[in-house]
Amino acid sequence: SKIVPEFAFYTISSNSIKKYLEKQITGSTFKSIKMADLKKTKVSIPIDVKEQQSIVDVLSAFDLHINLMEQEMSNLEIQKRGLMQQLLTGKIRVQC
């Protein structure tokens, strides 16, 4: 059966697969994993390519939303630092 490349990426990037593979890695300087250990790894993959693509579409939309929210948070942190600087230097005063 076919596998949508983006689906394979999301599957390999999942935390459960990462944790499993990290346990199988050997070596301190040069890290490696045995092919036999990779072959033992079981992953559920929908047979229908349309279903895989639907999953990819949803995950991609979430990734885009997360990136936009992270950018907005970064912009707000920059704005906060600027406002705090103006308060500390006395350029702006708060009325109580």
PDB file of N, CA and C in Angstrom:
ATOM      1  N   SER A   1       0.833  -1.193   0.000  1.00  0.00           N
ATOM      2  CA  SER A   1       0.000   0.000   0.000  1.00  0.00           C
ATOM      3  C   SER A   1       0.874   1.252   0.000  1.00  0.00           C
ATOM      4  N   LYS A   2       0.309   2.347  -0.424  1.00  0.00           N
ATOM      5  CA  LYS A   2       1.048   3.601  -0.498  1.00  0.00           C
ATOM      6  C   LYS A   2       0.942   4.348   0.821  1.00  0.00           C
ATOM      7  N   ILE A   3       1.972   5.144   1.088  1.00  0.00           N
ATOM      8  CA  ILE A   3       1.987   5.993   2.273  1.00  0.00           C
ATOM      9  C   ILE A   3       2.246   7.417   1.811  1.00  0.00           C
ATOM     10  N   VAL A   4       1.395   8.341   2.258  1.00  0.00           N
ATOM     11  CA  VAL A   4       1.579   9.753   1.958  1.00  0.00           C
ATOM     12  C   VAL A   4       2.824  10.215   2.729  1.00  0.00           C
ATOM     13  N   PRO A   5       3.815  10.817   2.046  1.00  0.00           N
ATOM     14  CA  PRO A   5       5.070  11.203   2.721  1.00  0.00           C
ATOM     15  C   PRO A   5       4.865  12.081   3.955  1.00  0.00           C
ATOM     16  N   GLU A   6       3.935  13.017   3.877  1.00  0.00           N
ATOM     17  CA  GLU A   6       3.679  13.887   5.025  1.00  0.00           C
ATOM     18  C   GLU A   6       3.121  13.084   6.193  1.00  0.00           C
ATOM     19  N   PHE A   7       2.303  12.065   5.884  1.00  0.00           N
ATOM     20  CA  PHE A   7       1.767  11.206   6.933  1.00  0.00           C
ATOM     21  C   PHE A   7       2.901  10.449   7.618  1.00  0.00           C
ATOM     22  N   ALA A   8       3.848   9.954   6.824  1.00  0.00           N
ATOM     23  CA  ALA A   8       5.003   9.253   7.392  1.00  0.00           C
ATOM     24  C   ALA A   8       5.791  10.189   8.296  1.00  0.00           C
ATOM     25  N   PHE A   9       5.958  11.443   7.873  1.00  0.00           N
ATOM     26  CA  PHE A   9       6.674  12.427   8.687  1.00  0.00           C
ATOM     27  C   PHE A   9       5.983  12.636  10.029  1.00  0.00           C
ATOM     28  N   TYR A  10       4.664  12.874   9.998  1.00  0.00           N
ATOM     29  CA  TYR A  10       3.929  13.087  11.247  1.00  0.00           C
ATOM     30  C   TYR A  10       3.975  11.850  12.141  1.00  0.00           C
ATOM     31  N   THR A  11       3.919  10.672  11.524  1.00  0.00           N
ATOM     32  CA  THR A  11       3.962   9.433  12.303  1.00  0.00           C
ATOM     33  C   THR A  11       5.310   9.277  13.000  1.00  0.00           C
ATOM     34  N   ILE A  12       6.386   9.495  12.251  1.00  0.00           N
ATOM     35  CA  ILE A  12       7.727   9.364  12.828  1.00  0.00           C
ATOM     36  C   ILE A  12       7.987  10.445  13.869  1.00  0.00           C
ATOM     37  N   SER A  13       7.378  11.607  13.677  1.00  0.00           N
ATOM     38  CA  SER A  13       7.584  12.730  14.595  1.00  0.00           C
ATOM     39  C   SER A  13       6.762  12.621  15.873  1.00  0.00           C
ATOM     40  N   SER A  14       5.855  11.659  15.946  1.00  0.00           N
ATOM     41  CA  SER A  14       5.003  11.541  17.131  1.00  0.00           C
ATOM     42  C   SER A  14       5.851  11.198  18.362  1.00  0.00           C
ATOM     43  N   ASN A  15       5.413  11.672  19.502  1.00  0.00           N
ATOM     44  CA  ASN A  15       6.168  11.481  20.743  1.00  0.00           C
ATOM     45  C   ASN A  15       6.342  10.014  21.108  1.00  0.00           C
ATOM     46  N   SER A  16       5.318   9.200  20.894  1.00  0.00           N
ATOM     47  CA  SER A  16       5.423   7.791  21.273  1.00  0.00           C
ATOM     48  C   SER A  16       6.487   7.072  20.450  1.00  0.00           C
ATOM     49  N   ILE A  17       6.562   7.357  19.156  1.00  0.00           N
ATOM     50  CA  ILE A  17       7.586   6.728  18.306  1.00  0.00           C
ATOM     51  C   ILE A  17       8.964   7.256  18.690  1.00  0.00           C
ATOM     52  N   LYS A  18       9.075   8.571  18.921  1.00  0.00           N
ATOM     53  CA  LYS A  18      10.366   9.151  19.302  1.00  0.00           C
ATOM     54  C   LYS A  18      10.889   8.517  20.577  1.00  0.00           C
ATOM     55  N   LYS A  19      10.020   8.400  21.583  1.00  0.00           N
ATOM     56  CA  LYS A  19      10.448   7.818  22.862  1.00  0.00           C
ATOM     57  C   LYS A  19      10.896   6.369  22.684  1.00  0.00           C
ATOM     58  N   TYR A  20      10.146   5.612  21.888  1.00  0.00           N
ATOM     59  CA  TYR A  20      10.512   4.222  21.650  1.00  0.00           C
ATOM     60  C   TYR A  20      11.875   4.132  20.969  1.00  0.00           C
ATOM     61  N   LEU A  21      12.071   4.944  19.931  1.00  0.00           N
ATOM     62  CA  LEU A  21      13.333   4.892  19.194  1.00  0.00           C
ATOM     63  C   LEU A  21      14.505   5.387  20.031  1.00  0.00           C
ATOM     64  N   GLU A  22      14.282   6.376  20.892  1.00  0.00           N
ATOM     65  CA  GLU A  22      15.354   6.867  21.762  1.00  0.00           C
ATOM     66  C   GLU A  22      15.859   5.760  22.687  1.00  0.00           C
ATOM     67  N   LYS A  23      14.959   4.872  23.105  1.00  0.00           N
ATOM     68  CA  LYS A  23      15.359   3.753  23.962  1.00  0.00           C
ATOM     69  C   LYS A  23      16.214   2.738  23.202  1.00  0.00           C
ATOM     70  N   GLN A  24      16.023   2.682  21.884  1.00  0.00           N
ATOM     71  CA  GLN A  24      16.746   1.707  21.064  1.00  0.00           C
ATOM     72  C   GLN A  24      18.114   2.220  20.602  1.00  0.00           C
ATOM     73  N   ILE A  25      18.343   3.526  20.728  1.00  0.00           N
ATOM     74  CA  ILE A  25      19.592   4.127  20.253  1.00  0.00           C
ATOM     75  C   ILE A  25      20.751   3.714  21.151  1.00  0.00           C
ATOM     76  N   THR A  26      21.867   3.375  20.509  1.00  0.00           N
ATOM     77  CA  THR A  26      23.079   3.018  21.250  1.00  0.00           C
ATOM     78  C   THR A  26      24.208   3.947  20.854  1.00  0.00           C
ATOM     79  N   GLY A  27      25.232   3.997  21.687  1.00  0.00           N
ATOM     80  CA  GLY A  27      26.404   4.819  21.390  1.00  0.00           C
ATOM     81  C   GLY A  27      26.346   6.160  22.088  1.00  0.00           C
ATOM     82  N   SER A  28      27.511   6.675  22.460  1.00  0.00           N
ATOM     83  CA  SER A  28      27.551   7.973  23.128  1.00  0.00           C
ATOM     84  C   SER A  28      28.046   9.063  22.174  1.00  0.00           C
ATOM     85  N   THR A  29      29.095   8.784  21.406  1.00  0.00           N
ATOM     86  CA  THR A  29      29.615   9.773  20.462  1.00  0.00           C
ATOM     87  C   THR A  29      28.867   9.698  19.144  1.00  0.00           C
ATOM     88  N   PHE A  30      28.802   8.507  18.590  1.00  0.00           N
ATOM     89  CA  PHE A  30      28.091   8.284  17.335  1.00  0.00           C
ATOM     90  C   PHE A  30      26.856   7.448  17.650  1.00  0.00           C
ATOM     91  N   LYS A  31      25.705   8.065  17.594  1.00  0.00           N
ATOM     92  CA  LYS A  31      24.466   7.375  17.940  1.00  0.00           C
ATOM     93  C   LYS A  31      23.975   6.569  16.747  1.00  0.00           C
ATOM     94  N   SER A  32      23.503   5.371  17.030  1.00  0.00           N
ATOM     95  CA  SER A  32      23.005   4.521  15.947  1.00  0.00           C
ATOM     96  C   SER A  32      21.845   3.667  16.462  1.00  0.00           C
ATOM     97  N   ILE A  33      21.128   3.131  15.512  1.00  0.00           N
ATOM     98  CA  ILE A  33      20.031   2.227  15.838  1.00  0.00           C
ATOM     99  C   ILE A  33      20.106   1.060  14.865  1.00  0.00           C
ATOM    100  N   LYS A  34      19.860  -0.124  15.362  1.00  0.00           N
ATOM    101  CA  LYS A  34      19.964  -1.325  14.540  1.00  0.00           C
ATOM    102  C   LYS A  34      18.735  -1.463  13.646  1.00  0.00           C
ATOM    103  N   MET A  35      18.958  -1.947  12.440  1.00  0.00           N
ATOM    104  CA  MET A  35      17.867  -2.161  11.497  1.00  0.00           C
ATOM    105  C   MET A  35      16.854  -3.148  12.072  1.00  0.00           C
ATOM    106  N   ALA A  36      17.330  -4.134  12.810  1.00  0.00           N
ATOM    107  CA  ALA A  36      16.423  -5.117  13.413  1.00  0.00           C
ATOM    108  C   ALA A  36      15.464  -4.433  14.382  1.00  0.00           C
ATOM    109  N   ASP A  37      15.965  -3.439  15.137  1.00  0.00           N
ATOM    110  CA  ASP A  37      15.100  -2.705  16.064  1.00  0.00           C
ATOM    111  C   ASP A  37      14.070  -1.866  15.309  1.00  0.00           C
ATOM    112  N   LEU A  38      14.496  -1.291  14.182  1.00  0.00           N
ATOM    113  CA  LEU A  38      13.549  -0.525  13.368  1.00  0.00           C
ATOM    114  C   LEU A  38      12.467  -1.430  12.785  1.00  0.00           C
ATOM    115  N   LYS A  39      12.856  -2.612  12.379  1.00  0.00           N
ATOM    116  CA  LYS A  39      11.893  -3.545  11.791  1.00  0.00           C
ATOM    117  C   LYS A  39      10.877  -4.018  12.826  1.00  0.00           C
ATOM    118  N   LYS A  40      11.258  -4.053  14.092  1.00  0.00           N
ATOM    119  CA  LYS A  40      10.348  -4.466  15.158  1.00  0.00           C
ATOM    120  C   LYS A  40       9.309  -3.399  15.496  1.00  0.00           C
ATOM    121  N   THR A  41       9.583  -2.160  15.093  1.00  0.00           N
ATOM    122  CA  THR A  41       8.697  -1.049  15.419  1.00  0.00           C
ATOM    123  C   THR A  41       7.379  -1.204  14.665  1.00  0.00           C
ATOM    124  N   LYS A  42       6.286  -1.173  15.428  1.00  0.00           N
ATOM    125  CA  LYS A  42       4.962  -1.318  14.819  1.00  0.00           C
ATOM    126  C   LYS A  42       4.263   0.034  14.848  1.00  0.00           C
ATOM    127  N   VAL A  43       3.715   0.401  13.691  1.00  0.00           N
ATOM    128  CA  VAL A  43       3.020   1.677  13.540  1.00  0.00           C
ATOM    129  C   VAL A  43       1.713   1.422  12.815  1.00  0.00           C
ATOM    130  N   SER A  44       0.632   2.002  13.341  1.00  0.00           N
ATOM    131  CA  SER A  44      -0.673   1.866  12.677  1.00  0.00           C
ATOM    132  C   SER A  44      -0.787   2.912  11.569  1.00  0.00           C
ATOM    133  N   ILE A  45      -1.038   2.439  10.380  1.00  0.00           N
ATOM    134  CA  ILE A  45      -1.170   3.327   9.222  1.00  0.00           C
ATOM    135  C   ILE A  45      -2.469   2.979   8.501  1.00  0.00           C
ATOM    136  N   PRO A  46      -3.336   3.975   8.304  1.00  0.00           N
ATOM    137  CA  PRO A  46      -4.562   3.696   7.544  1.00  0.00           C
ATOM    138  C   PRO A  46      -4.225   3.232   6.125  1.00  0.00           C
ATOM    139  N   ILE A  47      -4.948   2.259   5.648  1.00  0.00           N
ATOM    140  CA  ILE A  47      -4.702   1.730   4.306  1.00  0.00           C
ATOM    141  C   ILE A  47      -5.126   2.741   3.247  1.00  0.00           C
ATOM    142  N   ASP A  48      -6.231   3.421   3.494  1.00  0.00           N
ATOM    143  CA  ASP A  48      -6.776   4.372   2.526  1.00  0.00           C
ATOM    144  C   ASP A  48      -5.912   5.638   2.470  1.00  0.00           C
ATOM    145  N   VAL A  49      -5.403   5.945   1.288  1.00  0.00           N
ATOM    146  CA  VAL A  49      -4.551   7.116   1.090  1.00  0.00           C
ATOM    147  C   VAL A  49      -5.339   8.401   1.364  1.00  0.00           C
ATOM    148  N   LYS A  50      -6.638   8.408   1.040  1.00  0.00           N
ATOM    149  CA  LYS A  50      -7.471   9.587   1.299  1.00  0.00           C
ATOM    150  C   LYS A  50      -7.560   9.871   2.799  1.00  0.00           C
ATOM    151  N   GLU A  51      -7.668   8.817   3.589  1.00  0.00           N
ATOM    152  CA  GLU A  51      -7.721   8.985   5.050  1.00  0.00           C
ATOM    153  C   GLU A  51      -6.392   9.529   5.571  1.00  0.00           C
ATOM    154  N   GLN A  52      -5.285   9.021   5.046  1.00  0.00           N
ATOM    155  CA  GLN A  52      -3.967   9.544   5.425  1.00  0.00           C
ATOM    156  C   GLN A  52      -3.876  11.028   5.089  1.00  0.00           C
ATOM    157  N   GLN A  53      -4.334  11.401   3.887  1.00  0.00           N
ATOM    158  CA  GLN A  53      -4.268  12.799   3.462  1.00  0.00           C
ATOM    159  C   GLN A  53      -5.158  13.670   4.330  1.00  0.00           C
ATOM    160  N   SER A  54      -6.312  13.161   4.731  1.00  0.00           N
ATOM    161  CA  SER A  54      -7.205  13.916   5.617  1.00  0.00           C
ATOM    162  C   SER A  54      -6.532  14.184   6.961  1.00  0.00           C
ATOM    163  N   ILE A  55      -5.851  13.184   7.484  1.00  0.00           N
ATOM    164  CA  ILE A  55      -5.135  13.334   8.749  1.00  0.00           C
ATOM    165  C   ILE A  55      -4.027  14.371   8.590  1.00  0.00           C
ATOM    166  N   VAL A  56      -3.290  14.295   7.491  1.00  0.00           N
ATOM    167  CA  VAL A  56      -2.222  15.267   7.206  1.00  0.00           C
ATOM    168  C   VAL A  56      -2.796  16.677   7.118  1.00  0.00           C
ATOM    169  N   ASP A  57      -3.932  16.834   6.467  1.00  0.00           N
ATOM    170  CA  ASP A  57      -4.545  18.156   6.328  1.00  0.00           C
ATOM    171  C   ASP A  57      -4.893  18.751   7.685  1.00  0.00           C
ATOM    172  N   VAL A  58      -5.463  17.935   8.560  1.00  0.00           N
ATOM    173  CA  VAL A  58      -5.823  18.416   9.902  1.00  0.00           C
ATOM    174  C   VAL A  58      -4.572  18.777  10.693  1.00  0.00           C
ATOM    175  N   LEU A  59      -3.579  17.911  10.681  1.00  0.00           N
ATOM    176  CA  LEU A  59      -2.350  18.181  11.436  1.00  0.00           C
ATOM    177  C   LEU A  59      -1.609  19.391  10.893  1.00  0.00           C
ATOM    178  N   SER A  60      -1.619  19.561   9.574  1.00  0.00           N
ATOM    179  CA  SER A  60      -0.974  20.733   8.968  1.00  0.00           C
ATOM    180  C   SER A  60      -1.687  22.017   9.379  1.00  0.00           C
ATOM    181  N   ALA A  61      -3.019  21.971   9.423  1.00  0.00           N
ATOM    182  CA  ALA A  61      -3.789  23.148   9.849  1.00  0.00           C
ATOM    183  C   ALA A  61      -3.458  23.499  11.298  1.00  0.00           C
ATOM    184  N   PHE A  62      -3.341  22.480  12.152  1.00  0.00           N
ATOM    185  CA  PHE A  62      -2.967  22.727  13.548  1.00  0.00           C
ATOM    186  C   PHE A  62      -1.556  23.304  13.648  1.00  0.00           C
ATOM    187  N   ASP A  63      -0.630  22.770  12.858  1.00  0.00           N
ATOM    188  CA  ASP A  63       0.740  23.299  12.865  1.00  0.00           C
ATOM    189  C   ASP A  63       0.759  24.766  12.464  1.00  0.00           C
ATOM    190  N   LEU A  64       0.000  25.115  11.430  1.00  0.00           N
ATOM    191  CA  LEU A  64      -0.073  26.500  10.983  1.00  0.00           C
ATOM    192  C   LEU A  64      -0.649  27.387  12.083  1.00  0.00           C
ATOM    193  N   HIS A  65      -1.713  26.922  12.723  1.00  0.00           N
ATOM    194  CA  HIS A  65      -2.341  27.689  13.809  1.00  0.00           C
ATOM    195  C   HIS A  65      -1.373  27.872  14.976  1.00  0.00           C
ATOM    196  N   ILE A  66      -0.658  26.829  15.331  1.00  0.00           N
ATOM    197  CA  ILE A  66       0.316  26.910  16.425  1.00  0.00           C
ATOM    198  C   ILE A  66       1.409  27.913  16.077  1.00  0.00           C
ATOM    199  N   ASN A  67       1.918  27.865  14.853  1.00  0.00           N
ATOM    200  CA  ASN A  67       2.964  28.804  14.433  1.00  0.00           C
ATOM    201  C   ASN A  67       2.475  30.243  14.489  1.00  0.00           C
ATOM    202  N   LEU A  68       1.232  30.471  14.040  1.00  0.00           N
ATOM    203  CA  LEU A  68       0.678  31.824  14.094  1.00  0.00           C
ATOM    204  C   LEU A  68       0.516  32.305  15.533  1.00  0.00           C
ATOM    205  N   MET A  69       0.071  31.422  16.413  1.00  0.00           N
ATOM    206  CA  MET A  69      -0.107  31.792  17.822  1.00  0.00           C
ATOM    207  C   MET A  69       1.250  32.055  18.491  1.00  0.00           C
ATOM    208  N   GLU A  70       2.272  31.272  18.143  1.00  0.00           N
ATOM    209  CA  GLU A  70       3.609  31.507  18.695  1.00  0.00           C
ATOM    210  C   GLU A  70       4.161  32.851  18.233  1.00  0.00           C
ATOM    211  N   GLN A  71       3.912  33.196  16.962  1.00  0.00           N
ATOM    212  CA  GLN A  71       4.357  34.485  16.434  1.00  0.00           C
ATOM    213  C   GLN A  71       3.642  35.629  17.145  1.00  0.00           C
ATOM    214  N   GLU A  72       2.334  35.471  17.361  1.00  0.00           N
ATOM    215  CA  GLU A  72       1.564  36.495  18.066  1.00  0.00           C
ATOM    216  C   GLU A  72       2.073  36.658  19.502  1.00  0.00           C
ATOM    217  N   MET A  73       2.367  35.544  20.159  1.00  0.00           N
ATOM    218  CA  MET A  73       2.889  35.603  21.518  1.00  0.00           C
ATOM    219  C   MET A  73       4.239  36.307  21.549  1.00  0.00           C
ATOM    220  N   SER A  74       5.086  36.025  20.585  1.00  0.00           N
ATOM    221  CA  SER A  74       6.390  36.677  20.498  1.00  0.00           C
ATOM    222  C   SER A  74       6.232  38.183  20.310  1.00  0.00           C
ATOM    223  N   ASN A  75       5.311  38.566  19.431  1.00  0.00           N
ATOM    224  CA  ASN A  75       5.060  39.995  19.203  1.00  0.00           C
ATOM    225  C   ASN A  75       4.537  40.677  20.462  1.00  0.00           C
ATOM    226  N   LEU A  76       3.662  40.005  21.198  1.00  0.00           N
ATOM    227  CA  LEU A  76       3.137  40.581  22.440  1.00  0.00           C
ATOM    228  C   LEU A  76       4.221  40.709  23.513  1.00  0.00           C
ATOM    229  N   GLU A  77       5.140  39.746  23.551  1.00  0.00           N
ATOM    230  CA  GLU A  77       6.251  39.833  24.511  1.00  0.00           C
ATOM    231  C   GLU A  77       7.159  41.019  24.184  1.00  0.00           C
ATOM    232  N   ILE A  78       7.397  41.264  22.911  1.00  0.00           N
ATOM    233  CA  ILE A  78       8.204  42.418  22.493  1.00  0.00           C
ATOM    234  C   ILE A  78       7.491  43.711  22.875  1.00  0.00           C
ATOM    235  N   GLN A  79       6.190  43.748  22.633  1.00  0.00           N
ATOM    236  CA  GLN A  79       5.408  44.929  22.990  1.00  0.00           C
ATOM    237  C   GLN A  79       5.437  45.156  24.506  1.00  0.00           C
ATOM    238  N   LYS A  80       5.314  44.097  25.277  1.00  0.00           N
ATOM    239  CA  LYS A  80       5.346  44.202  26.741  1.00  0.00           C
ATOM    240  C   LYS A  80       6.686  44.760  27.202  1.00  0.00           C
ATOM    241  N   ARG A  81       7.784  44.243  26.632  1.00  0.00           N
ATOM    242  CA  ARG A  81       9.109  44.745  27.019  1.00  0.00           C
ATOM    243  C   ARG A  81       9.233  46.241  26.731  1.00  0.00           C
ATOM    244  N   GLY A  82       8.715  46.671  25.584  1.00  0.00           N
ATOM    245  CA  GLY A  82       8.763  48.097  25.238  1.00  0.00           C
ATOM    246  C   GLY A  82       7.951  48.935  26.199  1.00  0.00           C
ATOM    247  N   LEU A  83       6.778  48.470  26.544  1.00  0.00           N
ATOM    248  CA  LEU A  83       5.934  49.208  27.483  1.00  0.00           C
ATOM    249  C   LEU A  83       6.559  49.251  28.883  1.00  0.00           C
ATOM    250  N   MET A  84       7.144  48.134  29.299  1.00  0.00           N
ATOM    251  CA  MET A  84       7.809  48.105  30.616  1.00  0.00           C
ATOM    252  C   MET A  84       8.983  49.082  30.637  1.00  0.00           C
ATOM    253  N   GLN A  85       9.714  49.167  29.548  1.00  0.00           N
ATOM    254  CA  GLN A  85      10.846  50.086  29.465  1.00  0.00           C
ATOM    255  C   GLN A  85      10.359  51.520  29.588  1.00  0.00           C
ATOM    256  N   GLN A  86       9.244  51.838  28.934  1.00  0.00           N
ATOM    257  CA  GLN A  86       8.699  53.191  29.024  1.00  0.00           C
ATOM    258  C   GLN A  86       8.211  53.503  30.437  1.00  0.00           C
ATOM    259  N   LEU A  87       7.659  52.515  31.117  1.00  0.00           N
ATOM    260  CA  LEU A  87       7.238  52.724  32.506  1.00  0.00           C
ATOM    261  C   LEU A  87       8.441  52.936  33.418  1.00  0.00           C
ATOM    262  N   LEU A  88       9.487  52.143  33.230  1.00  0.00           N
ATOM    263  CA  LEU A  88      10.674  52.235  34.087  1.00  0.00           C
ATOM    264  C   LEU A  88      11.425  53.545  33.886  1.00  0.00           C
ATOM    265  N   THR A  89      11.432  54.067  32.670  1.00  0.00           N
ATOM    266  CA  THR A  89      12.156  55.327  32.416  1.00  0.00           C
ATOM    267  C   THR A  89      11.303  56.539  32.734  1.00  0.00           C
ATOM    268  N   GLY A  90      10.029  56.327  33.029  1.00  0.00           N
ATOM    269  CA  GLY A  90       9.158  57.450  33.382  1.00  0.00           C
ATOM    270  C   GLY A  90       8.520  58.140  32.196  1.00  0.00           C
ATOM    271  N   LYS A  91       8.707  57.646  31.007  1.00  0.00           N
ATOM    272  CA  LYS A  91       8.087  58.258  29.830  1.00  0.00           C
ATOM    273  C   LYS A  91       6.566  58.157  29.910  1.00  0.00           C
ATOM    274  N   ILE A  92       6.097  57.079  30.502  1.00  0.00           N
ATOM    275  CA  ILE A  92       4.663  56.873  30.696  1.00  0.00           C
ATOM    276  C   ILE A  92       4.418  56.726  32.194  1.00  0.00           C
ATOM    277  N   ARG A  93       3.388  57.340  32.675  1.00  0.00           N
ATOM    278  CA  ARG A  93       3.026  57.227  34.095  1.00  0.00           C
ATOM    279  C   ARG A  93       1.635  56.603  34.185  1.00  0.00           C
ATOM    280  N   VAL A  94       1.461  55.770  35.194  1.00  0.00           N
ATOM    281  CA  VAL A  94       0.191  55.093  35.426  1.00  0.00           C
ATOM    282  C   VAL A  94      -0.614  55.898  36.423  1.00  0.00           C
ATOM    283  N   GLN A  95      -1.852  56.213  36.082  1.00  0.00           N
ATOM    284  CA  GLN A  95      -2.740  56.934  37.002  1.00  0.00           C
ATOM    285  C   GLN A  95      -3.445  55.937  37.896  1.00  0.00           C
ATOM    286  N   CYS A  96      -3.396  56.137  39.185  1.00  0.00           N
ATOM    287  CA  CYS A  96      -4.047  55.234  40.131  1.00  0.00           C
ATOM    288  C   CYS A  96      -5.412  55.742  40.519  1.00  0.00           C
TER     289      CYS A  96
END
